[in-house]
Coordinates of C-alpha atoms in Angstrom, one line a residue:
Chain V
M221 CA 19.5 61.4 48.5
E222 CA 15.9 60.5 49.4
Q223 CA 15.1 60.3 45.7
I224 CA 17.9 57.7 45.2
K225 CA 16.6 55.6 48.2
S226 CA 13.1 55.9 46.8
D227 CA 14.3 54.6 43.4
I228 CA 16.0 51.6 45.0
F229 CA 12.8 51.1 47.1
L230 CA 10.6 51.2 44.0
S231 CA 12.7 48.5 42.3
K232 CA 12.4 46.4 45.4
L233 CA 8.7 47.0 45.5
S234 CA 8.3 45.9 41.9
T235 CA 10.3 42.7 42.6
I236 CA 7.9 41.9 45.5
A237 CA 4.9 42.7 43.2
E238 CA 6.2 40.2 40.7
N239 CA 6.4 37.6 43.4
V240 CA 3.0 38.5 44.6
N241 CA 1.5 38.1 41.1
K242 CA 3.1 34.7 40.8
Y243 CA 1.8 33.5 44.2
L244 CA -1.7 34.9 43.6
D245 CA -1.8 33.1 40.2
N246 CA -0.7 29.9 41.9
W247 CA -2.9 30.1 45.0
L248 CA -6.2 31.4 43.5
P249 CA -8.7 28.7 42.6
Q250 CA -8.2 27.6 39.0
K251 CA -10.8 29.0 36.6
E252 CA -11.2 25.5 35.1
E253 CA -12.6 24.1 38.4
E254 CA -15.9 23.0 37.1
Y255 CA -18.1 23.7 40.2
S256 CA -17.4 27.4 40.3
A257 CA -15.7 28.2 37.0
N258 CA -17.5 31.4 36.3
L259 CA -16.9 32.7 39.9
N260 CA -13.2 31.8 39.8
E261 CA -12.8 33.6 36.5
A262 CA -14.5 36.7 37.9
M263 CA -12.3 36.6 41.0
R264 CA -9.1 36.2 38.9
Y265 CA -10.1 39.0 36.6
S266 CA -10.0 41.5 39.4
V267 CA -7.2 40.1 41.5
M268 CA -4.9 39.7 38.6
A269 CA -5.6 43.1 37.1
G270 CA -2.4 44.4 38.6
G271 CA -2.0 47.3 40.9
K272 CA 1.0 48.1 43.0
R273 CA 0.5 45.3 45.5
I274 CA 1.3 47.6 48.3
R275 CA -0.6 45.7 51.0
P276 CA 1.2 42.3 50.5
A277 CA 4.4 44.2 50.1
L278 CA 3.9 45.8 53.5
T279 CA 3.7 42.4 55.2
V280 CA 6.8 41.2 53.4
L281 CA 8.8 44.4 54.0
V282 CA 7.9 44.6 57.7
A283 CA 8.5 40.9 58.4
E284 CA 11.8 40.9 56.5
G285 CA 12.9 44.3 57.9
L286 CA 12.5 42.8 61.4
G287 CA 14.5 39.8 60.4
Y288 CA 11.9 37.2 59.5
K289 CA 12.1 35.5 56.0
N290 CA 9.4 32.9 55.2
E291 CA 7.0 32.2 52.4
A292 CA 4.3 32.7 55.1
N293 CA 5.0 36.5 54.7
Y294 CA 3.6 36.2 51.1
R295 CA 0.7 33.9 52.0
A296 CA -0.5 36.4 54.7
G297 CA 0.2 39.5 52.7
C298 CA -1.5 38.2 49.6
A299 CA -4.6 37.5 51.7
Y300 CA -5.0 41.2 52.2
E301 CA -4.8 41.7 48.4
L302 CA -7.8 39.4 48.0
Y303 CA -9.8 41.5 50.5
H304 CA -8.6 44.7 48.8
S305 CA -9.8 43.4 45.4
A306 CA -13.1 42.4 46.9
S307 CA -13.7 45.8 48.4
L308 CA -13.0 47.5 45.1
I309 CA -15.4 45.2 43.2
H310 CA -18.2 46.0 45.6
D311 CA -17.2 49.7 45.7
D312 CA -17.6 50.0 41.9
L313 CA -21.1 48.5 41.9
P314 CA -23.9 50.6 40.4
C315 CA -25.5 50.9 43.9
M316 CA -22.2 52.1 45.4
D317 CA -19.8 54.4 43.4
D318 CA -21.1 53.2 40.0
D319 CA -17.7 53.2 38.3
D320 CA -17.0 51.4 35.0
L321 CA -13.2 51.7 34.8
R322 CA -10.6 50.4 37.3
R323 CA -6.9 50.1 36.6
G324 CA -7.6 50.9 33.0
K325 CA -10.0 48.0 32.5
P326 CA -13.8 47.6 32.7
T327 CA -14.9 47.0 36.3
N328 CA -16.0 43.5 37.3
H329 CA -19.7 44.0 37.1
K330 CA -19.3 45.5 33.6
V331 CA -17.7 42.2 32.4
F332 CA -19.4 39.5 34.5
G333 CA -22.7 41.2 35.5
E334 CA -23.8 42.6 38.9
A335 CA -24.8 39.3 40.5
T336 CA -21.5 37.6 39.7
A337 CA -19.6 40.7 40.9
V338 CA -21.5 40.6 44.2
L339 CA -20.6 36.9 44.7
A340 CA -17.0 37.3 43.5
G341 CA -16.6 40.1 46.0
D342 CA -18.2 38.0 48.8
C343 CA -15.9 35.1 48.0
L344 CA -12.7 37.2 47.9
M345 CA -13.6 38.8 51.2
L346 CA -13.9 35.5 52.9
M347 CA -10.9 33.7 51.3
P348 CA -8.3 35.6 53.3
Y349 CA -9.3 33.6 56.4
E350 CA -8.6 30.3 54.6
W351 CA -5.2 31.7 53.7
F352 CA -4.5 32.8 57.3
A353 CA -5.6 29.3 58.5
R354 CA -3.1 27.8 56.0
L355 CA -0.2 29.7 57.7
S356 CA 0.1 26.6 59.8
E357 CA 1.5 24.9 56.7
Y358 CA 4.5 27.2 57.0
G359 CA 5.1 26.5 60.7
I360 CA 3.2 29.4 62.1
S361 CA 1.6 28.7 65.5
S362 CA -2.1 28.6 66.0
E363 CA -1.7 31.4 68.5
K364 CA -0.1 33.7 66.0
I365 CA -2.8 32.8 63.4
A366 CA -5.5 33.7 65.8
K367 CA -3.8 37.0 66.5
I368 CA -3.6 37.8 62.8
I369 CA -7.2 36.8 62.2
R370 CA -8.3 39.3 64.9
I371 CA -6.3 42.0 63.4
A372 CA -7.6 41.3 59.9
N373 CA -11.2 41.2 61.2
E374 CA -10.9 44.5 62.9
A375 CA -9.6 46.0 59.6
F376 CA -12.3 44.3 57.4
T377 CA -15.5 45.0 59.3
Y378 CA -17.6 47.7 61.0
R379 CA -14.7 49.4 62.7
G380 CA -12.5 49.2 59.6
V381 CA -13.1 49.3 55.8
I382 CA -16.8 48.5 55.8
G383 CA -17.5 51.1 58.6
G384 CA -15.5 53.7 56.6
Q385 CA -17.3 53.0 53.4
M386 CA -20.6 53.3 55.2
L387 CA -19.6 56.7 56.6
D388 CA -18.4 57.7 53.2
L389 CA -21.8 56.9 51.7
L390 CA -23.7 58.6 54.5
Y391 CA -21.7 61.9 54.1
E392 CA -21.9 62.0 50.3
N393 CA -23.1 65.5 49.3
K394 CA -22.8 66.7 52.8
K395 CA -20.4 69.3 54.2
I396 CA -18.2 67.6 56.7
D397 CA -15.3 68.7 58.9
Q398 CA -11.7 67.4 58.8
K399 CA -12.2 65.2 61.8
T400 CA -15.1 63.3 60.2
L401 CA -13.2 63.1 56.9
E402 CA -10.2 61.5 58.7
S403 CA -12.4 59.0 60.5
I404 CA -13.7 57.9 57.1
H405 CA -10.2 57.5 55.9
L406 CA -8.9 55.7 59.0
G407 CA -11.5 53.1 58.2
K408 CA -11.5 53.0 54.4
T409 CA -7.7 53.3 53.9
A410 CA -5.5 53.2 57.0
A411 CA -7.2 50.1 58.4
L412 CA -6.2 48.1 55.4
L413 CA -2.6 49.3 55.6
R414 CA -2.4 48.7 59.3
A415 CA -3.5 45.1 59.2
P416 CA -0.8 43.9 56.7
I417 CA 1.9 45.9 58.6
L418 CA 0.9 44.5 62.0
T419 CA 0.7 41.0 60.4
G420 CA 4.3 41.2 59.2
A421 CA 5.4 42.4 62.6
I422 CA 3.5 39.6 64.4
L423 CA 5.1 37.0 62.1
A424 CA 8.5 38.5 63.1
D425 CA 7.7 38.4 66.8
A426 CA 7.6 42.2 67.3
T427 CA 7.0 43.5 70.8
D428 CA 3.8 45.3 71.8
K429 CA 5.6 48.6 71.9
E430 CA 6.8 48.0 68.4
L431 CA 3.3 47.2 67.3
D432 CA 2.1 50.5 68.8
S433 CA 4.7 52.5 66.8
L434 CA 3.6 50.6 63.6
K435 CA 0.0 51.5 64.4
T436 CA 0.9 55.2 64.4
Y437 CA 2.9 54.8 61.2
S438 CA -0.1 53.0 59.5
Q439 CA -2.5 55.8 60.5
K440 CA -0.1 58.4 59.1
I441 CA 0.5 56.7 55.7
G442 CA -3.2 55.9 55.5
L443 CA -4.0 59.6 55.7
L444 CA -1.1 60.5 53.4
F445 CA -2.3 58.0 50.8
Q446 CA -5.8 59.5 50.9
I447 CA -4.6 63.2 50.8
I448 CA -2.5 62.4 47.7
D449 CA -5.4 60.4 46.2
D450 CA -7.6 63.5 46.5
I451 CA -5.0 65.7 45.0
L452 CA -4.4 63.3 42.0
D453 CA -8.1 63.1 41.4
I454 CA -7.8 66.8 40.5
E455 CA -4.3 67.1 39.0
S456 CA -3.8 63.8 37.2
D457 CA -5.5 62.5 34.0
T458 CA -7.5 59.3 33.3
A459 CA -4.7 57.7 31.3
T460 CA -2.0 58.2 34.0
L461 CA -4.3 57.2 36.8
G462 CA -6.0 54.2 35.2
K463 CA -9.4 55.3 36.5
N464 CA -11.7 58.2 35.8
V465 CA -10.6 61.5 37.3
G466 CA -12.9 64.1 38.8
R467 CA -15.1 61.3 40.2
D468 CA -14.9 62.6 43.8
S469 CA -16.4 66.0 43.1
A470 CA -18.9 64.4 40.6
L471 CA -20.1 62.2 43.5
G472 CA -20.1 65.2 45.9
K473 CA -17.5 63.6 48.1
S474 CA -15.6 65.6 50.6
T475 CA -11.9 65.8 49.9
Y476 CA -8.8 67.5 51.5
P477 CA -8.4 70.0 48.6
A478 CA -12.1 70.9 49.0
L479 CA -11.6 71.3 52.8
L480 CA -8.1 72.9 52.9
G481 CA -7.5 74.2 49.4
L482 CA -5.1 72.5 47.0
D483 CA -2.0 74.1 48.6
G484 CA -3.3 73.5 52.1
A485 CA -3.8 69.8 51.2
K486 CA -0.2 69.6 49.9
D487 CA 1.2 71.1 53.1
Y488 CA -0.9 68.7 55.1
A489 CA 0.5 65.8 53.1
K490 CA 4.1 66.9 53.9
K491 CA 3.3 67.3 57.6
T492 CA 1.7 63.8 57.7
Y493 CA 4.8 62.4 55.9
Q494 CA 7.1 63.9 58.6
E495 CA 4.9 62.3 61.3
A496 CA 5.1 58.9 59.6
I497 CA 8.9 59.1 59.5
I498 CA 9.1 60.1 63.2
S499 CA 6.9 57.1 64.2
L500 CA 9.6 54.8 62.8
E501 CA 12.5 56.2 65.0
P502 CA 12.3 53.3 67.5
F503 CA 13.3 50.9 64.7
G504 CA 16.6 52.7 63.8
N505 CA 17.4 51.6 60.2
R506 CA 15.6 48.3 60.3
L507 CA 12.4 49.6 58.6
S508 CA 14.0 52.0 56.2
D509 CA 11.8 50.5 53.5
L510 CA 8.8 52.0 55.3
K511 CA 10.5 55.4 55.2
A512 CA 11.0 55.0 51.5
L513 CA 7.3 54.0 51.1
A514 CA 6.2 57.1 52.9
F515 CA 8.4 59.2 50.6
Y516 CA 7.0 57.4 47.6
L517 CA 3.4 57.9 48.7
L518 CA 4.0 61.6 49.1
N519 CA 5.5 62.0 45.6
R520 CA 3.5 59.4 43.6
K521 CA 1.9 60.5 40.3
S522 CA -0.6 57.7 40.0
Chain K
M273 CA -44.4 7.9 68.6
E274 CA -42.2 9.9 66.2
Q275 CA -44.7 12.7 66.3
I276 CA -44.4 12.9 70.1
K277 CA -40.6 12.9 69.9
S278 CA -40.9 15.6 67.3
D279 CA -43.0 17.8 69.5
I280 CA -40.5 17.5 72.4
F281 CA -37.7 18.3 70.0
L282 CA -39.6 21.4 68.7
S283 CA -40.0 22.7 72.2
K284 CA -36.3 22.2 72.8
L285 CA -35.5 23.9 69.5
S286 CA -37.6 26.9 70.5
T287 CA -35.8 27.1 73.9
I288 CA -32.4 27.1 72.0
A289 CA -33.8 29.7 69.6
E290 CA -34.7 32.0 72.5
N291 CA -31.2 31.6 73.9
V292 CA -29.8 32.3 70.4
N293 CA -31.8 35.5 70.2
K294 CA -30.6 36.7 73.5
Y295 CA -27.0 36.0 72.7
L296 CA -27.2 37.6 69.2
D297 CA -28.8 40.7 70.7
N298 CA -26.0 40.8 73.3
W299 CA -23.1 40.1 71.0
L300 CA -24.0 42.1 67.9
P301 CA -22.5 45.6 67.8
Q302 CA -24.8 48.1 69.4
K303 CA -26.7 50.3 66.9
E304 CA -25.8 53.3 69.0
E305 CA -22.0 52.9 68.2
E306 CA -21.4 56.2 66.5
Y307 CA -18.9 55.2 63.9
S308 CA -21.1 52.6 62.2
A309 CA -24.6 53.3 63.6
N310 CA -26.4 52.9 60.3
L311 CA -24.5 49.8 59.4
N312 CA -25.1 48.2 62.8
E313 CA -28.8 49.0 62.6
A314 CA -29.0 47.3 59.1
M315 CA -27.2 44.2 60.4
R316 CA -29.4 43.9 63.4
Y317 CA -32.6 44.4 61.3
S318 CA -31.9 41.2 59.4
V319 CA -30.2 39.1 62.0
M320 CA -32.9 39.8 64.6
A321 CA -35.8 39.3 62.2
G322 CA -36.2 35.8 63.7
G323 CA -36.2 32.5 61.8
K324 CA -35.9 29.1 63.3
R325 CA -32.2 29.5 64.2
I326 CA -31.6 26.0 62.9
R327 CA -27.9 26.5 62.2
P328 CA -26.8 27.6 65.7
A329 CA -29.2 25.0 67.2
L330 CA -27.3 22.3 65.2
T331 CA -24.0 23.3 66.8
V332 CA -25.6 23.3 70.3
L333 CA -27.5 20.0 69.8
V334 CA -24.5 18.1 68.4
A335 CA -22.0 19.4 71.0
E336 CA -24.4 18.7 73.9
G337 CA -25.5 15.4 72.4
L338 CA -21.9 14.4 72.4
G339 CA -21.5 15.5 76.0
Y340 CA -20.0 18.9 75.7
K341 CA -21.8 21.9 77.4
N342 CA -20.2 25.3 77.1
E343 CA -21.4 28.8 76.1
A344 CA -18.8 28.4 73.3
N345 CA -21.4 26.2 71.5
Y346 CA -23.6 29.3 71.3
R347 CA -20.8 31.6 70.3
A348 CA -19.8 29.3 67.4
G349 CA -23.3 28.4 66.4
C350 CA -24.5 32.0 66.3
A351 CA -21.5 32.9 64.0
Y352 CA -23.2 30.7 61.4
E353 CA -26.4 32.6 61.8
L354 CA -24.6 35.9 61.0
Y355 CA -23.3 34.3 57.8
H356 CA -26.8 32.9 57.0
S357 CA -28.4 36.4 57.4
A358 CA -25.6 37.9 55.2
S359 CA -26.2 35.4 52.5
L360 CA -30.0 36.1 52.5
I361 CA -29.4 39.9 52.4
H362 CA -27.3 39.6 49.2
D363 CA -29.6 36.9 47.8
D364 CA -32.5 39.3 48.0
L365 CA -30.7 42.1 46.2
P366 CA -32.3 43.4 42.9
C367 CA -29.3 42.1 40.9
M368 CA -29.8 38.6 42.5
D369 CA -33.3 37.2 43.3
D370 CA -34.8 40.7 43.6
D371 CA -37.1 39.8 46.5
D372 CA -38.9 42.4 48.6
L373 CA -40.3 40.2 51.4
R374 CA -38.3 38.0 53.8
R375 CA -39.7 36.4 57.0
G376 CA -42.8 38.6 56.6
K377 CA -40.9 41.8 56.6
P378 CA -39.5 44.1 53.8
T379 CA -36.0 42.9 52.7
N380 CA -32.9 44.7 53.9
H381 CA -32.3 46.8 50.8
K382 CA -36.0 47.9 50.8
V383 CA -35.5 49.4 54.2
F384 CA -31.9 50.6 54.1
G385 CA -31.1 51.0 50.4
E386 CA -29.0 48.8 48.2
A387 CA -25.6 50.2 49.1
T388 CA -26.1 49.7 52.9
A389 CA -27.5 46.2 52.2
V390 CA -24.4 45.3 50.3
L391 CA -22.2 46.6 53.1
A392 CA -24.3 45.0 55.9
G393 CA -24.1 41.7 54.1
D394 CA -20.3 42.0 53.7
C395 CA -19.9 42.8 57.3
L396 CA -22.1 40.0 58.5
M397 CA -20.2 37.5 56.3
L398 CA -16.9 38.5 57.9
M399 CA -17.9 38.8 61.6
P400 CA -18.2 35.0 62.1
Y401 CA -14.4 34.8 62.0
E402 CA -14.2 37.3 64.8
W403 CA -16.6 35.2 66.8
F404 CA -14.6 32.0 66.1
A405 CA -11.4 33.8 67.2
R406 CA -13.2 34.7 70.4
L407 CA -13.8 31.0 71.2
S408 CA -10.4 31.3 73.0
E409 CA -12.3 33.3 75.7
Y410 CA -14.2 30.1 76.5
G411 CA -11.1 28.0 76.8
I412 CA -11.2 26.5 73.3
S413 CA -7.7 25.8 72.0
S414 CA -6.2 27.6 69.0
E415 CA -5.9 24.3 67.2
K416 CA -9.6 23.7 67.4
I417 CA -10.4 27.3 66.4
A418 CA -8.2 26.9 63.3
K419 CA -10.0 23.6 62.5
I420 CA -13.4 25.4 62.8
I421 CA -12.3 28.3 60.7
R422 CA -11.3 25.9 57.9
I423 CA -14.6 24.1 58.0
A424 CA -16.5 27.4 58.0
N425 CA -14.4 28.8 55.1
E426 CA -15.1 25.7 53.0
A427 CA -18.9 26.2 53.6
F428 CA -18.8 29.9 53.0
T429 CA -16.8 30.3 49.8
Y430 CA -16.5 28.9 46.3
R431 CA -16.9 25.3 47.2
G432 CA -19.9 26.1 49.5
V433 CA -22.6 28.6 49.6
I434 CA -21.2 31.2 47.2
G435 CA -20.3 28.5 44.6
G436 CA -23.8 27.1 44.9
Q437 CA -25.4 30.5 44.4
M438 CA -23.2 31.0 41.4
L439 CA -24.4 27.8 39.8
D440 CA -28.0 28.6 40.8
L441 CA -27.7 31.9 38.8
L442 CA -26.0 30.3 35.9
Y443 CA -28.7 27.7 35.5
E444 CA -31.7 30.0 35.9
N445 CA -34.1 29.4 33.0
K446 CA -32.1 26.4 31.9
K447 CA -33.2 22.7 32.0
I448 CA -30.9 20.9 34.3
D449 CA -30.7 17.3 35.5
Q450 CA -31.1 16.0 39.1
K451 CA -27.3 15.7 39.6
T452 CA -26.7 19.4 38.7
L453 CA -29.6 20.5 40.9
E454 CA -28.2 18.5 43.8
S455 CA -24.7 20.0 43.4
I456 CA -26.3 23.4 43.6
H457 CA -28.1 22.4 46.8
L458 CA -25.1 20.8 48.3
G459 CA -23.4 24.2 48.0
K460 CA -26.3 26.5 48.7
T461 CA -27.9 24.6 51.6
A462 CA -26.1 21.5 52.8
A463 CA -22.8 23.3 53.2
L464 CA -24.3 25.7 55.7
L465 CA -25.8 22.8 57.7
R466 CA -22.7 20.7 57.6
A467 CA -20.4 23.4 59.0
P468 CA -22.3 24.1 62.3
I469 CA -22.9 20.4 62.8
L470 CA -19.1 19.6 62.4
T471 CA -18.3 22.6 64.6
G472 CA -20.4 21.2 67.4
A473 CA -18.7 17.8 66.9
I474 CA -15.2 19.3 67.0
L475 CA -16.0 21.3 70.1
A476 CA -17.1 17.9 71.6
D477 CA -13.9 16.1 70.5
A478 CA -15.6 13.8 68.0
T479 CA -13.5 11.3 66.1
D480 CA -12.7 11.5 62.4
K481 CA -15.1 8.6 61.8
E482 CA -17.9 10.4 63.7
L483 CA -17.2 13.5 61.6
D484 CA -17.6 11.4 58.4
S485 CA -21.0 10.1 59.6
L486 CA -22.1 13.6 60.3
K487 CA -21.0 14.8 56.9
T488 CA -23.3 12.2 55.3
Y489 CA -26.1 13.3 57.7
S490 CA -25.6 16.9 56.7
Q491 CA -25.7 16.2 53.0
K492 CA -29.0 14.3 53.5
I493 CA -30.8 16.9 55.5
G494 CA -29.5 19.6 53.2
L495 CA -31.2 17.9 50.3
L496 CA -34.3 17.1 52.4
F497 CA -34.5 20.8 53.4
Q498 CA -34.4 21.8 49.8
I499 CA -36.8 19.3 48.4
I500 CA -39.4 20.3 51.1
D501 CA -38.6 24.0 50.3
D502 CA -39.5 23.4 46.7
I503 CA -42.7 21.6 47.6
L504 CA -43.7 24.4 50.0
D505 CA -43.1 27.0 47.3
I506 CA -46.0 25.3 45.5
E507 CA -48.2 24.1 48.3
S508 CA -48.0 26.8 50.9
D509 CA -49.2 30.4 50.9
T510 CA -47.4 33.6 51.5
A511 CA -48.8 34.2 55.0
T512 CA -47.7 30.8 56.3
L513 CA -44.4 30.9 54.6
G514 CA -43.5 34.5 55.4
K515 CA -42.1 35.0 51.9
N516 CA -43.6 35.1 48.5
V517 CA -44.7 31.8 47.1
G518 CA -44.3 30.7 43.5
R519 CA -41.0 32.6 43.2
D520 CA -39.1 29.6 42.0
S521 CA -41.2 29.1 38.9
A522 CA -41.4 32.8 38.3
L523 CA -37.6 33.0 38.3
G524 CA -37.4 29.9 36.1
K525 CA -35.5 27.9 38.7
S526 CA -35.3 24.2 38.5
T527 CA -37.0 22.4 41.4
Y528 CA -37.6 18.8 42.5
P529 CA -41.3 18.9 41.7
A530 CA -40.5 20.2 38.2
L531 CA -38.0 17.4 37.8
L532 CA -39.7 14.5 39.5
G533 CA -43.4 15.6 39.7
L534 CA -44.9 16.6 43.0
D535 CA -45.5 13.0 44.2
G536 CA -42.0 12.0 43.0
A537 CA -40.5 14.8 45.0
K538 CA -42.4 13.7 48.1
D539 CA -41.2 10.2 47.7
Y540 CA -37.7 11.4 47.2
A541 CA -38.0 13.4 50.4
K542 CA -39.0 10.3 52.4
K543 CA -36.1 8.3 50.9
T544 CA -33.6 11.1 51.8
Y545 CA -35.1 11.2 55.3
Q546 CA -34.4 7.5 55.8
E547 CA -30.9 7.9 54.6
A548 CA -30.3 10.7 57.1
I549 CA -31.6 8.5 60.0
I550 CA -29.3 5.6 58.9
S551 CA -26.2 7.8 58.9
L552 CA -26.8 8.4 62.6
E553 CA -26.7 4.7 63.6
P554 CA -23.0 4.9 64.9
F555 CA -24.1 7.4 67.6
G556 CA -26.8 5.1 69.1
N557 CA -29.1 7.4 71.0
R558 CA -26.7 10.2 71.6
L559 CA -27.9 12.3 68.7
S560 CA -31.6 11.6 68.8
D561 CA -32.2 15.3 68.4
L562 CA -30.8 15.1 64.9
K563 CA -33.2 12.3 64.1
A564 CA -36.1 14.4 65.4
L565 CA -34.7 17.3 63.3
A566 CA -34.8 15.2 60.1
F567 CA -38.4 14.2 61.0
Y568 CA -39.3 17.8 61.5
L569 CA -37.7 18.9 58.2
L570 CA -39.7 16.2 56.4
N571 CA -43.0 17.3 57.9
R572 CA -42.6 21.1 58.2
K573 CA -45.3 23.4 56.8
S574 CA -43.2 26.6 56.7

């Protein structure tokens, strides 16, 4: 039963991903723009490289699940995809994780050089704010836009992704406990799921109590995503995953399998999945897509 | 006469800079915050390294000159200083200009390592949007905040600073004409003077026509700043300038003295100064500080 729901969800997700790809292609600066042609080409290379588009999908699914349908959902959701791409570009740099393969293609700095990769990442990190500001074109009030900008900023900066990456670097090759590992992941991963989810909810006029439930859900699927990522880094292969496997242990990074054993990590993933489902109870069946997403994250192979 | 006005202006500028330093120290995340201690220390290192604080001063001077006095002027102005610091941190990276000295101190990556420098720059680039969003705490309307965010974004991204840096890198070691050189500087320098100036004007309810005059002024002092920078890179010494001299020619960068000769560059600086002064005519004596700033930029020695 859950498998059938999951298949339906995946086809919905892929429809949204197609829309996201069209919107991104349409909204990103054209590579022919003379002033910044090279920069625009580098940005497009990474943003248009595909991926599951989970972050924009979250905004769309939550907003629509709560009854709000507007192109604004895509504009806001796609903004998170820009940031996500930016963060991957900088993460892959030689001075960071030094990776040369991402989604089956050479990483940005391998193609455009390090300097351009730094600048393309910088630019993609900042452009979400332009896209948020443009929500006014879809009739979204300035108050809501300001609320979304605050949520995004918390996810993007020192309490969110960048703080998480910093901790990640600091603890490389060091033995850490589960609590520290989770605070890294809350920053690196959960923050950038929470923001698009809350953004969808704000667009759909969710109550503060509903926002709180969605914060718990985000935290749980953030951890779930990371636990499974760590497991796939051991159990998958480079062709399936589209990036090099075994990187974590090569970089001396702490992982759930290292901390809990492979079976322990799998049990922890199941427990976290259950907690994600429970957090959605206040919504009845309105956010069943988020339940299906959690199921998908638990069972994904790449 | 102009020299006296300039001295008065400089003492005003240094008072504003002292205020800016206090506000920045107060508003930046504390380095003791556990989650991101190392990151916060790296950000503070560069932001608190001093400098003339011209960008925040511009917001304050324009807003106050047009009759608007509110701590919001500092909150918004200081946001531009964060971005400016971020841009210098990334600019100094080995894969960019590879500089090891900035304001008389080792550059960020020399002290904290490249990975931290990338992340500290990322974070400082994004934090201005949090500070803009916080303008609501000073009674600024969401509409004005959205307007300021759009202006900032245009200055920060592919049509502004990042676009200019990209062009700068592309044209290294290539012969370029004056038009191309100026389009680099309009992005790299003028954009980040225009945004704080327009922000001050928006806070003070300036008319669209007034905003247009200020755009022209910004463009002129941006060029003026850069022409003088190029001249100082030849005529000054490392101790006075607080950064290595002769870097431009070492990096094969096009400069005004290279293009126009040293005397030609000095004449062009004077002409640009005059144009800046003329652009302020519609304001009568209300923005005399901006006139003094142009005079200061023309005559500065560091």
